[in-house]
PDB file of C-alpha atoms and ligand atoms in Angstrom:
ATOM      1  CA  UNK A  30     196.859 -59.856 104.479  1.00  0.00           C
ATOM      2  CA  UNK A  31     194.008 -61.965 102.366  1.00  0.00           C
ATOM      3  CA  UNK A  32     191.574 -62.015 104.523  1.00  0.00           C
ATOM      4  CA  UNK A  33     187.603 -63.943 104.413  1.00  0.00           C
ATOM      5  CA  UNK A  34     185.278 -62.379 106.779  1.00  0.00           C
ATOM      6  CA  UNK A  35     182.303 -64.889 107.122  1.00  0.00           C
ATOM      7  CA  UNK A  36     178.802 -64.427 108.396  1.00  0.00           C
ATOM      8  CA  UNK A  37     175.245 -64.647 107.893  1.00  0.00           C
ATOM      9  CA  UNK A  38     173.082 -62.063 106.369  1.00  0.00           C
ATOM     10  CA  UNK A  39     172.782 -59.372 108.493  1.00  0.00           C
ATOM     11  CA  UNK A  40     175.915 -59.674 110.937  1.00  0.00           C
ATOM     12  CA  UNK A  41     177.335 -56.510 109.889  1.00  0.00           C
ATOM     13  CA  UNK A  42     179.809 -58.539 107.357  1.00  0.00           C
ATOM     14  CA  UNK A  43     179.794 -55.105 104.638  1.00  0.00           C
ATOM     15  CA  UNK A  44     180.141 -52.099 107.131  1.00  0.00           C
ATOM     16  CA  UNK A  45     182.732 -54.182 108.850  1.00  0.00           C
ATOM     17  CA  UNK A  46     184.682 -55.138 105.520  1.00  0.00           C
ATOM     18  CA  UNK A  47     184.700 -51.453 105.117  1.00  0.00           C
ATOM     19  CA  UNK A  48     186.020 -50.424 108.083  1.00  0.00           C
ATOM     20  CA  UNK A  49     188.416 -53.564 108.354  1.00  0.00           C
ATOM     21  CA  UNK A  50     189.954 -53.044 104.845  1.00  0.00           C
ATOM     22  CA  UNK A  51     190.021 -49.726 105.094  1.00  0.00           C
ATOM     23  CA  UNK A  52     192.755 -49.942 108.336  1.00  0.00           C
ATOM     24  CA  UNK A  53     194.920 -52.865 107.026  1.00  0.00           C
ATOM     25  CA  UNK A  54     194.952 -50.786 103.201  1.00  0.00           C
ATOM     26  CA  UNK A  55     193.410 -54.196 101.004  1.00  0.00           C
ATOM     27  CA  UNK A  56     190.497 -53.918  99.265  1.00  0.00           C
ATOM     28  CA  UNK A  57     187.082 -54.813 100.298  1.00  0.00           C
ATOM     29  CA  UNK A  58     185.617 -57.255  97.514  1.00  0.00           C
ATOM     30  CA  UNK A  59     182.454 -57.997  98.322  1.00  0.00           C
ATOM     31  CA  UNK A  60     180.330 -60.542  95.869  1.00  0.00           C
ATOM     32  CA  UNK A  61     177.016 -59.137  96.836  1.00  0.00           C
ATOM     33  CA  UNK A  62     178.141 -55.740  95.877  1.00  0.00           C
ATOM     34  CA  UNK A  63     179.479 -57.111  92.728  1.00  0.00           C
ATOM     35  CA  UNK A  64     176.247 -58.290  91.636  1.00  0.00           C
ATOM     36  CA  UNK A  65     174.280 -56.040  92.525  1.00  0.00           C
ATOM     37  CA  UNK A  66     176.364 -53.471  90.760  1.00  0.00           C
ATOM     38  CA  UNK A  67     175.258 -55.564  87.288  1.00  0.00           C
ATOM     39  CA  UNK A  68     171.780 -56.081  88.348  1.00  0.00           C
ATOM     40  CA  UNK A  69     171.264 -52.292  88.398  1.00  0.00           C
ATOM     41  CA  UNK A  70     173.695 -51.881  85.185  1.00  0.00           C
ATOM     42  CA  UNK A  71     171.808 -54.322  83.226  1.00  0.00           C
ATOM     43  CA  UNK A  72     174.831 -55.979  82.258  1.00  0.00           C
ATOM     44  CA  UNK A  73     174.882 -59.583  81.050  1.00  0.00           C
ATOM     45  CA  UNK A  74     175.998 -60.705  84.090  1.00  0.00           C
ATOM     46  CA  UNK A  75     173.378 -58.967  85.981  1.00  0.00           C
ATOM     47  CA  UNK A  76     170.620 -60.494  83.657  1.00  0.00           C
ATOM     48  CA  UNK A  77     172.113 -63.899  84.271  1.00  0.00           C
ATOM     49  CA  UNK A  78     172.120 -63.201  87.969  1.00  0.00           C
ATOM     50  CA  UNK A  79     169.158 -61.247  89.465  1.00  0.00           C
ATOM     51  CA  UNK A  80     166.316 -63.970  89.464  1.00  0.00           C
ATOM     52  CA  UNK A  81     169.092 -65.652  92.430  1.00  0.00           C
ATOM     53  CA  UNK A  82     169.544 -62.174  94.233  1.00  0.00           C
ATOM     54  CA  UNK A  83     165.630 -62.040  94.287  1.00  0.00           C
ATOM     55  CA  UNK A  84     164.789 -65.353  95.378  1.00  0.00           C
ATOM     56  CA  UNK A  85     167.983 -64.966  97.807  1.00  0.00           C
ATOM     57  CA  UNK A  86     169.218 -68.084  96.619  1.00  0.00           C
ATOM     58  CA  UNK A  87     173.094 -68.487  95.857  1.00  0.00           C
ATOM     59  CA  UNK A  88     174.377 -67.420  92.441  1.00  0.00           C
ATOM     60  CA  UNK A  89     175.392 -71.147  90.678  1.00  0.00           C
ATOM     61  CA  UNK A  90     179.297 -71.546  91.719  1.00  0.00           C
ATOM     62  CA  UNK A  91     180.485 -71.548  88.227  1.00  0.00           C
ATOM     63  CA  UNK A  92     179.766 -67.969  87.980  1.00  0.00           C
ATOM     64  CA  UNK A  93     180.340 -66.322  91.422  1.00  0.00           C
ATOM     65  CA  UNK A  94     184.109 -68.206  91.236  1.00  0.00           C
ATOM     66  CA  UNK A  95     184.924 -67.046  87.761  1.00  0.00           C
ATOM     67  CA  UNK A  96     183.886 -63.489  88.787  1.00  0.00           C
ATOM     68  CA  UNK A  97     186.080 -63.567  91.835  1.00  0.00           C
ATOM     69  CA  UNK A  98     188.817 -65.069  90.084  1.00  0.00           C
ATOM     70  CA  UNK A  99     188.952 -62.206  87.486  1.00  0.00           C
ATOM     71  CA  UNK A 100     188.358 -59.807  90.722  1.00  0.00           C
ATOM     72  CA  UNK A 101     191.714 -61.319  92.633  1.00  0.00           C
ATOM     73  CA  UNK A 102     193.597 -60.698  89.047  1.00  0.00           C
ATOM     74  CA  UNK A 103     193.459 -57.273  89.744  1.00  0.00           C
ATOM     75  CA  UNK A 104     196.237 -54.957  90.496  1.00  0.00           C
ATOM     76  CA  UNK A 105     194.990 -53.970  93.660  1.00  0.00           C
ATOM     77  CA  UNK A 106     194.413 -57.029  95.510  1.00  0.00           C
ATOM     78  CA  UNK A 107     197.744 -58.302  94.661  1.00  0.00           C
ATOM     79  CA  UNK A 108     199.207 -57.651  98.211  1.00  0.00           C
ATOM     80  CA  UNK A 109     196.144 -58.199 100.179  1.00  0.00           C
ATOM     81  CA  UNK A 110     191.814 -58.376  99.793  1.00  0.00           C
ATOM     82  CA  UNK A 111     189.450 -58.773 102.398  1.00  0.00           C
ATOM     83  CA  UNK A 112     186.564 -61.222 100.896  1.00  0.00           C
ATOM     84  CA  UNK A 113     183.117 -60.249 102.079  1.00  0.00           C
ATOM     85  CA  UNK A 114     180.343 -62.882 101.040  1.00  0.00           C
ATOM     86  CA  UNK A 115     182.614 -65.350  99.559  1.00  0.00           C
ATOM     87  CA  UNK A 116     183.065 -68.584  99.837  1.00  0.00           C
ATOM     88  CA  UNK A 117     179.733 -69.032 100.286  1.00  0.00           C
ATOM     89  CA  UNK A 118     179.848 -73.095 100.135  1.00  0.00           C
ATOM     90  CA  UNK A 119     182.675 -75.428 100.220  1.00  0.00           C
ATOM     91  CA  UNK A 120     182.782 -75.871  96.362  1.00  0.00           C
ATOM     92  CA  UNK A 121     183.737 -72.317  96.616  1.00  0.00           C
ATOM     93  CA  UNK A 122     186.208 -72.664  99.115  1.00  0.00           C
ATOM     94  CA  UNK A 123     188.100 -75.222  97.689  1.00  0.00           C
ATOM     95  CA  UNK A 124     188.516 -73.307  94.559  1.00  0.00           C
ATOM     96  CA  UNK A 125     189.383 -70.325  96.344  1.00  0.00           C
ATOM     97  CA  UNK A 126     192.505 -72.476  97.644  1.00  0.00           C
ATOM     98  CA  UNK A 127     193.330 -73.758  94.495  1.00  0.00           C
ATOM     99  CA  UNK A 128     193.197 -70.658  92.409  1.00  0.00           C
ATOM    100  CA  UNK A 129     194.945 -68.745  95.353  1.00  0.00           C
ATOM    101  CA  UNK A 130     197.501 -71.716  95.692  1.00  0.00           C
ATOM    102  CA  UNK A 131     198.425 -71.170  91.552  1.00  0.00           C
ATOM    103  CA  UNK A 132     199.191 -67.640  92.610  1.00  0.00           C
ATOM    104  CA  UNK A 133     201.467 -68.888  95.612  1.00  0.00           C
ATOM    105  CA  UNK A 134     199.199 -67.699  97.724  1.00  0.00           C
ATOM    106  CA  UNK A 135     196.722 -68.629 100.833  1.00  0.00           C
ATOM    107  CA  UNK A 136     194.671 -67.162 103.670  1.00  0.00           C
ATOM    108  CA  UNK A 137     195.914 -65.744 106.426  1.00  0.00           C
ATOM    109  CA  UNK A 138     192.481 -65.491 108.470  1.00  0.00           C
ATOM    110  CA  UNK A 139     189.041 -66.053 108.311  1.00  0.00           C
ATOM    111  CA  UNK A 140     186.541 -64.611 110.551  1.00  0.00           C
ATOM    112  CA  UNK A 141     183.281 -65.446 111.088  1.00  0.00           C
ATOM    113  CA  UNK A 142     181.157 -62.767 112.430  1.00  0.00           C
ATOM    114  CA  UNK A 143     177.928 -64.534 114.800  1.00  0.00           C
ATOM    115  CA  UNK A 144     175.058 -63.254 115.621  1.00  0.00           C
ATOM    116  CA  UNK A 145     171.890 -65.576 116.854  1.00  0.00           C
ATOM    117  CA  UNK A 146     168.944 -65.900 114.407  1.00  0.00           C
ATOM    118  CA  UNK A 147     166.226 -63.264 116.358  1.00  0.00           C
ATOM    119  CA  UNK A 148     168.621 -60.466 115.887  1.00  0.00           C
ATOM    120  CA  UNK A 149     169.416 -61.013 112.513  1.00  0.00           C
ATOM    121  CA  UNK A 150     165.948 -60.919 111.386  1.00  0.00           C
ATOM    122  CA  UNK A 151     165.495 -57.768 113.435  1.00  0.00           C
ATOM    123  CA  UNK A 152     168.451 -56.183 111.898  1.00  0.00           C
ATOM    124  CA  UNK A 153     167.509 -57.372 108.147  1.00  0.00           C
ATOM    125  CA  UNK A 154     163.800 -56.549 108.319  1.00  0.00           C
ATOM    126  CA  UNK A 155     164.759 -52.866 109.990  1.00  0.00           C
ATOM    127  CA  UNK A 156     167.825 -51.971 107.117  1.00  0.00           C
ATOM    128  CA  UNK A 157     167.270 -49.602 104.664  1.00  0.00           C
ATOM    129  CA  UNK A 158     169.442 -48.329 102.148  1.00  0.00           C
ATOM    130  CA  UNK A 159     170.028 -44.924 100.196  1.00  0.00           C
ATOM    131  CA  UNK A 160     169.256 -44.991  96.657  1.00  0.00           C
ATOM    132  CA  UNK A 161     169.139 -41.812  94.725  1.00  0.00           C
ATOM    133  CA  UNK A 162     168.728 -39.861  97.542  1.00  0.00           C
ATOM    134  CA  UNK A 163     165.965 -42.326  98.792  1.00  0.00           C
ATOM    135  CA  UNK A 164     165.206 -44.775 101.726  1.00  0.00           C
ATOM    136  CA  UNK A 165     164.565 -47.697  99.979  1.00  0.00           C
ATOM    137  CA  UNK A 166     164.478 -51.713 101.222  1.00  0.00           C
ATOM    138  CA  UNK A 167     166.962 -53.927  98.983  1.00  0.00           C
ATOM    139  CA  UNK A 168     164.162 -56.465  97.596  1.00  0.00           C
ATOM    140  CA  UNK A 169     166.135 -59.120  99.542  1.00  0.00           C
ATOM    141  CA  UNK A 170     165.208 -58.424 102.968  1.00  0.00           C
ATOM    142  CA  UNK A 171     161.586 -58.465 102.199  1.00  0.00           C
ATOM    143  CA  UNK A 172     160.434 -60.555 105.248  1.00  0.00           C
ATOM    144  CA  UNK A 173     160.074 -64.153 103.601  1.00  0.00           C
ATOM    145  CA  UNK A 174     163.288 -63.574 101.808  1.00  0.00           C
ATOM    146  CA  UNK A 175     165.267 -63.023 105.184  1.00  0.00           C
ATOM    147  CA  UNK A 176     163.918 -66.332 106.025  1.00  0.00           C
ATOM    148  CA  UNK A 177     165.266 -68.356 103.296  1.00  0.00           C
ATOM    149  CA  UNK A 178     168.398 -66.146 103.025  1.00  0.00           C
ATOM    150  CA  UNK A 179     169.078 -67.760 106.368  1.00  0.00           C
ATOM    151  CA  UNK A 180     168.385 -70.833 105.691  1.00  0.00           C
ATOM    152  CA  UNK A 181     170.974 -70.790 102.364  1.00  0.00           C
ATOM    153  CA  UNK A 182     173.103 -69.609 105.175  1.00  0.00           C
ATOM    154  CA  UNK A 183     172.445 -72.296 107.779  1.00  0.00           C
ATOM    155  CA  UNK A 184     172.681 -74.843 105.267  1.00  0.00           C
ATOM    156  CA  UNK A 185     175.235 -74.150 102.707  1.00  0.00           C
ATOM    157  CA  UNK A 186     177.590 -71.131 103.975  1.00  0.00           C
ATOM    158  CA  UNK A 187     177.749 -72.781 107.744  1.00  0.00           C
ATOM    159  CA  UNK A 188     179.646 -75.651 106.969  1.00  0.00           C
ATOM    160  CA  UNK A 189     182.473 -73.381 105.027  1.00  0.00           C
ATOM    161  CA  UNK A 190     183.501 -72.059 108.980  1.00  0.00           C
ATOM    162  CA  UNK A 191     183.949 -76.078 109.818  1.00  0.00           C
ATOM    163  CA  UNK A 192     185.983 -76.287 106.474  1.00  0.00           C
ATOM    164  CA  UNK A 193     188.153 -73.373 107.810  1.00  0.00           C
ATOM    165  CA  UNK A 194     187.873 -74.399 111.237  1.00  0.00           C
ATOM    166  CA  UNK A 195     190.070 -77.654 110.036  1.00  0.00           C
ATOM    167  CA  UNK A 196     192.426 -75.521 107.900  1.00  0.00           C
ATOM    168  CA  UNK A 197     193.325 -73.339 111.568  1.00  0.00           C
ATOM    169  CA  UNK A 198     192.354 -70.658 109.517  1.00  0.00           C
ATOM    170  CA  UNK A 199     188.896 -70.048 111.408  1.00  0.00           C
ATOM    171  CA  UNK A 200     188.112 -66.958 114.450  1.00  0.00           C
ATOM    172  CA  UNK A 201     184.751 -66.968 115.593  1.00  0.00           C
ATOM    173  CA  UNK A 202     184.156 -62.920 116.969  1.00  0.00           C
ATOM    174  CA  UNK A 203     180.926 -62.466 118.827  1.00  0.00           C
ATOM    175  CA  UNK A 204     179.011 -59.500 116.682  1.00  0.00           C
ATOM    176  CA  UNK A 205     176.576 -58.099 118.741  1.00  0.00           C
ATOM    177  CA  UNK A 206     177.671 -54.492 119.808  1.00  0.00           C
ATOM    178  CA  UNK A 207     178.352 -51.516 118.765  1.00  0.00           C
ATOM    179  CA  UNK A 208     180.079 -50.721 115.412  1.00  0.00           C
ATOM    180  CA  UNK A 209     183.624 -50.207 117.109  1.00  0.00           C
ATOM    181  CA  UNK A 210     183.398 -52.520 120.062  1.00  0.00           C
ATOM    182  CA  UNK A 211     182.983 -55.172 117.259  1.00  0.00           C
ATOM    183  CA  UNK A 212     185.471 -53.974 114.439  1.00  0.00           C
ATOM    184  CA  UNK A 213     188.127 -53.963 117.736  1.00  0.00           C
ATOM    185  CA  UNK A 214     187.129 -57.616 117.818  1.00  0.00           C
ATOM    186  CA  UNK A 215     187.504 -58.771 114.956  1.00  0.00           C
ATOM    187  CA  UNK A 216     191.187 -56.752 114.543  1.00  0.00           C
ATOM    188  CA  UNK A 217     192.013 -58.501 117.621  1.00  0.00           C
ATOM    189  CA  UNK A 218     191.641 -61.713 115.945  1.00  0.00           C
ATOM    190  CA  UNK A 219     193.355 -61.040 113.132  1.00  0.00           C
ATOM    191  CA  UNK A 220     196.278 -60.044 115.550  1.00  0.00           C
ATOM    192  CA  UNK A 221     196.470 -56.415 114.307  1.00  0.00           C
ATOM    193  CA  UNK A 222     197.564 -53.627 116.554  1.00  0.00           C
ATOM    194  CA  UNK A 223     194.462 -51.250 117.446  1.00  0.00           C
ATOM    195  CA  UNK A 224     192.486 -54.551 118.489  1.00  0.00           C
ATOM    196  CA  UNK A 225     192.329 -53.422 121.671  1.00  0.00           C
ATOM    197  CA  UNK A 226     191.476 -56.807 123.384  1.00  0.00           C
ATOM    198  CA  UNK A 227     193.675 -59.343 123.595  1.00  0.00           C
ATOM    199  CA  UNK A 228     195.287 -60.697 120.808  1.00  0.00           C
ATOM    200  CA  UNK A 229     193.339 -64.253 120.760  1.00  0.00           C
ATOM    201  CA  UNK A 230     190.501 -64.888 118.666  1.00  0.00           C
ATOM    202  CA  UNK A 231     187.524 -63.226 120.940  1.00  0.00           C
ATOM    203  CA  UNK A 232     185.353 -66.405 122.554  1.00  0.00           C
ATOM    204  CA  UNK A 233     181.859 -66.726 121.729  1.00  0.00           C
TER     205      UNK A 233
HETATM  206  P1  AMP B   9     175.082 -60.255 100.142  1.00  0.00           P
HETATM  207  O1  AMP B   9     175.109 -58.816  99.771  1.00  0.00           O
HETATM  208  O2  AMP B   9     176.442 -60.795 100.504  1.00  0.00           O
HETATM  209  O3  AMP B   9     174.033 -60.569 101.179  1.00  0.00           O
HETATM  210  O4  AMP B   9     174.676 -61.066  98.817  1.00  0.00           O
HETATM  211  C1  AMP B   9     173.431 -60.836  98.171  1.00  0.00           C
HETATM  212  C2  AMP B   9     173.112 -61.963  97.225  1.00  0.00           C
HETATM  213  O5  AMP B   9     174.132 -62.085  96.220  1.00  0.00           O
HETATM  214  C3  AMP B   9     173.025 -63.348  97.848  1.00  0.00           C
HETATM  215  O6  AMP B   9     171.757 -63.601  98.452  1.00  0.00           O
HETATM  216  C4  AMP B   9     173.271 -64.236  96.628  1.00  0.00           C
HETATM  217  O7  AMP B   9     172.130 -64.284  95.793  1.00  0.00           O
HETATM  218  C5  AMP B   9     174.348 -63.440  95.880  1.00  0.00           C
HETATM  219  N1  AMP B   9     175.708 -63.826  96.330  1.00  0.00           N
HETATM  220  C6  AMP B   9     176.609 -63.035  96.976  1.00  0.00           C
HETATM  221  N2  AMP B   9     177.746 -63.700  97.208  1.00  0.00           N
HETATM  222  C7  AMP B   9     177.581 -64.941  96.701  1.00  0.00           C
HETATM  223  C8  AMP B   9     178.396 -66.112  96.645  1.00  0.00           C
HETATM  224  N3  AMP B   9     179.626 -66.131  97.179  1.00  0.00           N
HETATM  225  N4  AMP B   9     177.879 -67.217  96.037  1.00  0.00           N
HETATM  226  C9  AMP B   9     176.657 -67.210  95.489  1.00  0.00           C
HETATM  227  N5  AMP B   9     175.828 -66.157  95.539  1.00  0.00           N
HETATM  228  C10 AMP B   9     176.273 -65.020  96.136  1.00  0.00           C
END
């Protein structure tokens, strides 16, 4: 299956990917991961990157697509990928179609994760991750960057679940819950068995 699971910042998008990719047996290719992998490596892509990460503005399109293209290429997501933070405009999702559509390929699902505003800056301004051993916050969900992370969100990565939404692509899953009340959700909409609820896109 090649699967986008949209959402903003905070909705539990990465633990889900996990979980999600890790019962249909596609890889999780998350963009945020990605980069952050070359911020902390130094690498030239990190360099060109990290001022964006740290002002939690989007990475310029040119770069995130070639990056995912080169991703795709790979053995592994040849039969299957769930995308986790990408597209994050519709520039990006129309050259997601196109590049996937030179392969003979398209989306079978896209589902956006929701969760109102209040939460997600609870959820953001509470997460902590484990570096080295360490609890440490990612320099992202500093307070005034969860603001204007959400607002990239509200004002560029919203409209991509319209764009989807005219494709029939789009199922919205309500993502307040607990981990595996939500992860039955969201296989539910993507129709697989072990969804638990019905097999319709959950209702908001
Ligand atoms: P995430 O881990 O998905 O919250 O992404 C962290 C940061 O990586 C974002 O705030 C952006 O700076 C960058 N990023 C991740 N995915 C994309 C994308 N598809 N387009 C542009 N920037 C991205």
């Amino acid at each position: 299956m090649r699967i986008v699971l949209l959402g903003p910042p905070g909705a539990g998008k990465g633990t889900q990917a996990q979980i999600i990719a890790g019962t249909l047996g596609v890889p999780a290719i998350s963009t945020g991961d990605i980069f952050r992998a070359n911020v902390s490596g130094q690498t030239e892509l990190g360099k060109k990157v990290k001022t964006f990460l740290d002002a939690g503005n989007l990475v310029p399109d040119e770069i995130t697509v070639a990056m995912v293209k080169d991703r795709l290429a790979e053995a592994d997501a040849e039969g299957g990928f769930l995308l986790d933070g990408f597209p994050r405009s519709i520039p990006q999702a129309e050259q997601l179609r196109d590049s996937l559509g030179e392969l003979g390929h398209k989306l079978d699902r896209v589902v956006e994760l929701v969760v109102e505003e209040d939460e997600l800056v609870r959820r953001l301004s509470g997460r902590r991750m484990i570096v080295d051993g360490k609890e440490v916050q990612r320099d992202d969900d500093k307070p005034e960057t969860v603001r204007h992370r959400l607002s990239v969100y509200r004002e560029q990565t919203a409209p991509v679940a319209g764009f989807y939404e005219g494709e029939g692509l789009l199922a919205r899953v309500d993502a307040i819950g607990e981990i595996d009340e939500v992860t039955s959700r969201v296989l539910a909409a993507l129709g697989v068995e072990g969804g638990g609820e019905a097999g319709q896109p959950a209702a908001v």
